[in-house]
């Protein structure tokens, strides 16, 4: 349900409307909440899927550009930043991260072009009924099914993202408990009280954990200490 809803509303990503107290809200969220009458959580999920789909697509481009056709080889050569990036996106969507990965390749199709753009106008014209036949435009394959190359690309993008998550050891990272909690980081760095610096240190600890899924508590502590020394300098 979430995937179909987000896919149908893709052309409206980036559009905003005035909500309660004239506060701008995403148009897709307003449609889900006010017109379809689904829950607020459903509306928020539509917006989140739109945001993360683009992030997944960016990650796919980076993974696809890496040397090696085997997912394991790519995982070994993947920079830490890419692992962290993928892990953060997965943690945003939690158990629904597969939906974001499935939605990502659809962004590249003409039908998903944002409204008001040249691409969306072209797609609408192609889908409109023909004046001579009264039938809607057809795909390159000559039928109403998506062109085969689009289907192949969708499978390839999702497959690459899924393989990367598996190879990086991040498939269930949204369930992980932090190796270091706030009190532990505060004691480790001898901070007098919580504050912005503690938040940054905890973020660094999480980044290290995503980049090193098999890493130990001691290794994470050492990394945070070294990061803190550089951060203070």
PDB file of N, CA and C in Angstrom, residues 168-222:
ATOM      1  N   UNK A 168      27.243  -5.021   2.751  1.00  0.00           N
ATOM      2  CA  UNK A 168      27.738  -4.094   3.768  1.00  0.00           C
ATOM      3  C   UNK A 168      27.326  -4.522   5.175  1.00  0.00           C
ATOM      4  N   UNK A 169      26.440  -5.519   5.269  1.00  0.00           N
ATOM      5  CA  UNK A 169      25.959  -5.965   6.575  1.00  0.00           C
ATOM      6  C   UNK A 169      24.968  -5.005   7.203  1.00  0.00           C
ATOM      7  N   UNK A 170      24.171  -4.323   6.369  1.00  0.00           N
ATOM      8  CA  UNK A 170      23.288  -3.264   6.873  1.00  0.00           C
ATOM      9  C   UNK A 170      21.795  -3.567   6.723  1.00  0.00           C
ATOM     10  N   UNK A 171      21.447  -4.769   6.295  1.00  0.00           N
ATOM     11  CA  UNK A 171      20.054  -5.076   6.007  1.00  0.00           C
ATOM     12  C   UNK A 171      19.125  -4.847   7.203  1.00  0.00           C
ATOM     13  N   UNK A 172      19.604  -5.070   8.400  1.00  0.00           N
ATOM     14  CA  UNK A 172      18.769  -4.902   9.589  1.00  0.00           C
ATOM     15  C   UNK A 172      19.349  -3.867  10.542  1.00  0.00           C
ATOM     16  N   UNK A 173      20.096  -2.909   9.990  1.00  0.00           N
ATOM     17  CA  UNK A 173      20.755  -1.921  10.851  1.00  0.00           C
ATOM     18  C   UNK A 173      19.763  -1.026  11.582  1.00  0.00           C
ATOM     19  N   UNK A 174      18.534  -0.966  11.088  1.00  0.00           N
ATOM     20  CA  UNK A 174      17.534  -0.136  11.764  1.00  0.00           C
ATOM     21  C   UNK A 174      17.137  -0.731  13.112  1.00  0.00           C
ATOM     22  N   UNK A 175      17.498  -1.988  13.361  1.00  0.00           N
ATOM     23  CA  UNK A 175      17.191  -2.634  14.632  1.00  0.00           C
ATOM     24  C   UNK A 175      18.359  -2.586  15.613  1.00  0.00           C
ATOM     25  N   UNK A 176      19.499  -2.100  15.152  1.00  0.00           N
ATOM     26  CA  UNK A 176      20.680  -2.101  16.007  1.00  0.00           C
ATOM     27  C   UNK A 176      20.524  -1.142  17.187  1.00  0.00           C
ATOM     28  N   UNK A 177      21.064  -1.553  18.309  1.00  0.00           N
ATOM     29  CA  UNK A 177      21.217  -0.647  19.433  1.00  0.00           C
ATOM     30  C   UNK A 177      22.596  -0.009  19.333  1.00  0.00           C
ATOM     31  N   UNK A 178      22.720   1.264  19.638  1.00  0.00           N
ATOM     32  CA  UNK A 178      24.034   1.911  19.559  1.00  0.00           C
ATOM     33  C   UNK A 178      25.047   1.206  20.458  1.00  0.00           C
ATOM     34  N   UNK A 179      26.268   1.058  19.980  1.00  0.00           N
ATOM     35  CA  UNK A 179      27.314   0.490  20.809  1.00  0.00           C
ATOM     36  C   UNK A 179      27.581   1.371  22.023  1.00  0.00           C
ATOM     37  N   UNK A 180      27.426   2.675  21.840  1.00  0.00           N
ATOM     38  CA  UNK A 180      27.655   3.634  22.915  1.00  0.00           C
ATOM     39  C   UNK A 180      26.424   4.509  23.083  1.00  0.00           C
ATOM     40  N   UNK A 181      25.899   4.591  24.306  1.00  0.00           N
ATOM     41  CA  UNK A 181      24.786   5.498  24.544  1.00  0.00           C
ATOM     42  C   UNK A 181      25.326   6.840  25.034  1.00  0.00           C
ATOM     43  N   UNK A 182      24.425   7.768  25.308  1.00  0.00           N
ATOM     44  CA  UNK A 182      24.835   9.113  25.690  1.00  0.00           C
ATOM     45  C   UNK A 182      25.683   9.163  26.947  1.00  0.00           C
ATOM     46  N   UNK A 183      25.293   8.403  27.958  1.00  0.00           N
ATOM     47  CA  UNK A 183      26.045   8.414  29.220  1.00  0.00           C
ATOM     48  C   UNK A 183      27.442   7.837  29.034  1.00  0.00           C
ATOM     49  N   UNK A 184      27.535   6.797  28.208  1.00  0.00           N
ATOM     50  CA  UNK A 184      28.838   6.182  27.971  1.00  0.00           C
ATOM     51  C   UNK A 184      29.771   7.122  27.219  1.00  0.00           C
ATOM     52  N   UNK A 185      29.232   7.826  26.226  1.00  0.00           N
ATOM     53  CA  UNK A 185      30.041   8.773  25.463  1.00  0.00           C
ATOM     54  C   UNK A 185      30.462   9.943  26.350  1.00  0.00           C
ATOM     55  N   UNK A 186      29.544  10.408  27.162  1.00  0.00           N
ATOM     56  CA  UNK A 186      29.856  11.519  28.065  1.00  0.00           C
ATOM     57  C   UNK A 186      30.980  11.147  29.020  1.00  0.00           C
ATOM     58  N   UNK A 187      30.922   9.934  29.566  1.00  0.00           N
ATOM     59  CA  UNK A 187      31.975   9.483  30.475  1.00  0.00           C
ATOM     60  C   UNK A 187      33.286   9.244  29.730  1.00  0.00           C
ATOM     61  N   UNK A 188      33.192   8.683  28.528  1.00  0.00           N
ATOM     62  CA  UNK A 188      34.379   8.385  27.733  1.00  0.00           C
ATOM     63  C   UNK A 188      35.165   9.640  27.412  1.00  0.00           C
ATOM     64  N   UNK A 189      34.453  10.717  27.091  1.00  0.00           N
ATOM     65  CA  UNK A 189      35.112  11.967  26.695  1.00  0.00           C
ATOM     66  C   UNK A 189      35.248  12.946  27.851  1.00  0.00           C
ATOM     67  N   UNK A 190      34.793  12.515  29.043  1.00  0.00           N
ATOM     68  CA  UNK A 190      34.887  13.330  30.253  1.00  0.00           C
ATOM     69  C   UNK A 190      34.211  14.683  30.076  1.00  0.00           C
ATOM     70  N   UNK A 191      33.025  14.651  29.480  1.00  0.00           N
ATOM     71  CA  UNK A 191      32.244  15.871  29.305  1.00  0.00           C
ATOM     72  C   UNK A 191      31.493  16.179  30.589  1.00  0.00           C
ATOM     73  N   UNK A 192      31.463  17.447  30.964  1.00  0.00           N
ATOM     74  CA  UNK A 192      30.830  17.835  32.212  1.00  0.00           C
ATOM     75  C   UNK A 192      29.308  17.698  32.161  1.00  0.00           C
ATOM     76  N   UNK A 193      28.737  17.997  31.016  1.00  0.00           N
ATOM     77  CA  UNK A 193      27.284  17.937  30.893  1.00  0.00           C
ATOM     78  C   UNK A 193      26.912  17.704  29.432  1.00  0.00           C
ATOM     79  N   UNK A 194      25.696  17.212  29.210  1.00  0.00           N
ATOM     80  CA  UNK A 194      25.244  17.002  27.820  1.00  0.00           C
ATOM     81  C   UNK A 194      25.178  18.326  27.058  1.00  0.00           C
ATOM     82  N   UNK A 195      25.318  18.242  25.746  1.00  0.00           N
ATOM     83  CA  UNK A 195      25.246  19.433  24.921  1.00  0.00           C
ATOM     84  C   UNK A 195      25.476  19.088  23.469  1.00  0.00           C
ATOM     85  N   UNK A 196      25.621  20.095  22.630  1.00  0.00           N
ATOM     86  CA  UNK A 196      25.835  19.852  21.195  1.00  0.00           C
ATOM     87  C   UNK A 196      27.041  18.967  20.901  1.00  0.00           C
ATOM     88  N   UNK A 197      28.103  19.121  21.683  1.00  0.00           N
ATOM     89  CA  UNK A 197      29.307  18.320  21.451  1.00  0.00           C
ATOM     90  C   UNK A 197      29.041  16.841  21.696  1.00  0.00           C
ATOM     91  N   UNK A 198      28.214  16.548  22.693  1.00  0.00           N
ATOM     92  CA  UNK A 198      27.865  15.156  22.973  1.00  0.00           C
ATOM     93  C   UNK A 198      27.067  14.575  21.812  1.00  0.00           C
ATOM     94  N   UNK A 199      26.154  15.375  21.270  1.00  0.00           N
ATOM     95  CA  UNK A 199      25.367  14.919  20.128  1.00  0.00           C
ATOM     96  C   UNK A 199      26.240  14.589  18.932  1.00  0.00           C
ATOM     97  N   UNK A 200      27.244  15.431  18.684  1.00  0.00           N
ATOM     98  CA  UNK A 200      28.166  15.183  17.568  1.00  0.00           C
ATOM     99  C   UNK A 200      28.965  13.904  17.798  1.00  0.00           C
ATOM    100  N   UNK A 201      29.391  13.701  19.024  1.00  0.00           N
ATOM    101  CA  UNK A 201      30.177  12.507  19.339  1.00  0.00           C
ATOM    102  C   UNK A 201      29.334  11.243  19.191  1.00  0.00           C
ATOM    103  N   UNK A 202      28.080  11.306  19.620  1.00  0.00           N
ATOM    104  CA  UNK A 202      27.201  10.150  19.469  1.00  0.00           C
ATOM    105  C   UNK A 202      26.934   9.860  18.001  1.00  0.00           C
ATOM    106  N   UNK A 203      26.808  10.920  17.196  1.00  0.00           N
ATOM    107  CA  UNK A 203      26.633  10.740  15.759  1.00  0.00           C
ATOM    108  C   UNK A 203      27.840  10.088  15.126  1.00  0.00           C
ATOM    109  N   UNK A 204      29.018  10.459  15.589  1.00  0.00           N
ATOM    110  CA  UNK A 204      30.249   9.861  15.069  1.00  0.00           C
ATOM    111  C   UNK A 204      30.336   8.388  15.446  1.00  0.00           C
ATOM    112  N   UNK A 205      29.887   8.064  16.652  1.00  0.00           N
ATOM    113  CA  UNK A 205      29.893   6.668  17.092  1.00  0.00           C
ATOM    114  C   UNK A 205      28.955   5.821  16.233  1.00  0.00           C
ATOM    115  N   UNK A 206      27.792   6.381  15.913  1.00  0.00           N
ATOM    116  CA  UNK A 206      26.839   5.656  15.069  1.00  0.00           C
ATOM    117  C   UNK A 206      27.388   5.494  13.657  1.00  0.00           C
ATOM    118  N   UNK A 207      28.003   6.535  13.129  1.00  0.00           N
ATOM    119  CA  UNK A 207      28.599   6.445  11.795  1.00  0.00           C
ATOM    120  C   UNK A 207      29.636   5.329  11.737  1.00  0.00           C
ATOM    121  N   UNK A 208      30.472   5.251  12.777  1.00  0.00           N
ATOM    122  CA  UNK A 208      31.499   4.203  12.809  1.00  0.00           C
ATOM    123  C   UNK A 208      30.847   2.830  12.866  1.00  0.00           C
ATOM    124  N   UNK A 209      29.781   2.699  13.629  1.00  0.00           N
ATOM    125  CA  UNK A 209      29.090   1.406  13.748  1.00  0.00           C
ATOM    126  C   UNK A 209      28.502   0.979  12.417  1.00  0.00           C
ATOM    127  N   UNK A 210      27.940   1.923  11.648  1.00  0.00           N
ATOM    128  CA  UNK A 210      27.382   1.595  10.342  1.00  0.00           C
ATOM    129  C   UNK A 210      28.482   1.206   9.354  1.00  0.00           C
ATOM    130  N   UNK A 211      29.629   1.852   9.473  1.00  0.00           N
ATOM    131  CA  UNK A 211      30.743   1.547   8.572  1.00  0.00           C
ATOM    132  C   UNK A 211      31.460   0.260   8.963  1.00  0.00           C
ATOM    133  N   UNK A 212      31.295  -0.169  10.226  1.00  0.00           N
ATOM    134  CA  UNK A 212      31.962  -1.381  10.716  1.00  0.00           C
ATOM    135  C   UNK A 212      30.958  -2.228  11.495  1.00  0.00           C
ATOM    136  N   UNK A 213      30.047  -2.879  10.795  1.00  0.00           N
ATOM    137  CA  UNK A 213      28.995  -3.660  11.467  1.00  0.00           C
ATOM    138  C   UNK A 213      29.519  -4.742  12.409  1.00  0.00           C
ATOM    139  N   UNK A 214      30.711  -5.242  12.140  1.00  0.00           N
ATOM    140  CA  UNK A 214      31.280  -6.301  12.977  1.00  0.00           C
ATOM    141  C   UNK A 214      32.244  -5.757  14.021  1.00  0.00           C
ATOM    142  N   UNK A 215      32.332  -4.442  14.100  1.00  0.00           N
ATOM    143  CA  UNK A 215      33.266  -3.824  15.040  1.00  0.00           C
ATOM    144  C   UNK A 215      32.862  -4.034  16.487  1.00  0.00           C
ATOM    145  N   UNK A 216      33.849  -3.986  17.375  1.00  0.00           N
ATOM    146  CA  UNK A 216      33.607  -4.211  18.799  1.00  0.00           C
ATOM    147  C   UNK A 216      33.385  -2.892  19.532  1.00  0.00           C
ATOM    148  N   UNK A 217      32.917  -3.002  20.765  1.00  0.00           N
ATOM    149  CA  UNK A 217      32.717  -1.827  21.613  1.00  0.00           C
ATOM    150  C   UNK A 217      34.038  -1.104  21.840  1.00  0.00           C
ATOM    151  N   UNK A 218      35.082  -1.871  22.108  1.00  0.00           N
ATOM    152  CA  UNK A 218      36.391  -1.274  22.366  1.00  0.00           C
ATOM    153  C   UNK A 218      36.906  -0.506  21.151  1.00  0.00           C
ATOM    154  N   UNK A 219      36.693  -1.054  19.961  1.00  0.00           N
ATOM    155  CA  UNK A 219      37.131  -0.376  18.734  1.00  0.00           C
ATOM    156  C   UNK A 219      36.347   0.912  18.526  1.00  0.00           C
ATOM    157  N   UNK A 220      35.084   0.868  18.825  1.00  0.00           N
ATOM    158  CA  UNK A 220      34.260   2.067  18.681  1.00  0.00           C
ATOM    159  C   UNK A 220      34.698   3.136  19.674  1.00  0.00           C
ATOM    160  N   UNK A 221      34.977   2.736  20.899  1.00  0.00           N
ATOM    161  CA  UNK A 221      35.453   3.683  21.907  1.00  0.00           C
ATOM    162  C   UNK A 221      36.758   4.340  21.473  1.00  0.00           C
ATOM    163  N   UNK A 222      37.677   3.539  20.953  1.00  0.00           N
ATOM    164  CA  UNK A 222      38.957   4.069  20.504  1.00  0.00           C
ATOM    165  C   UNK A 222      38.775   5.056  19.372  1.00  0.00           C
TER     166      UNK A 222
END
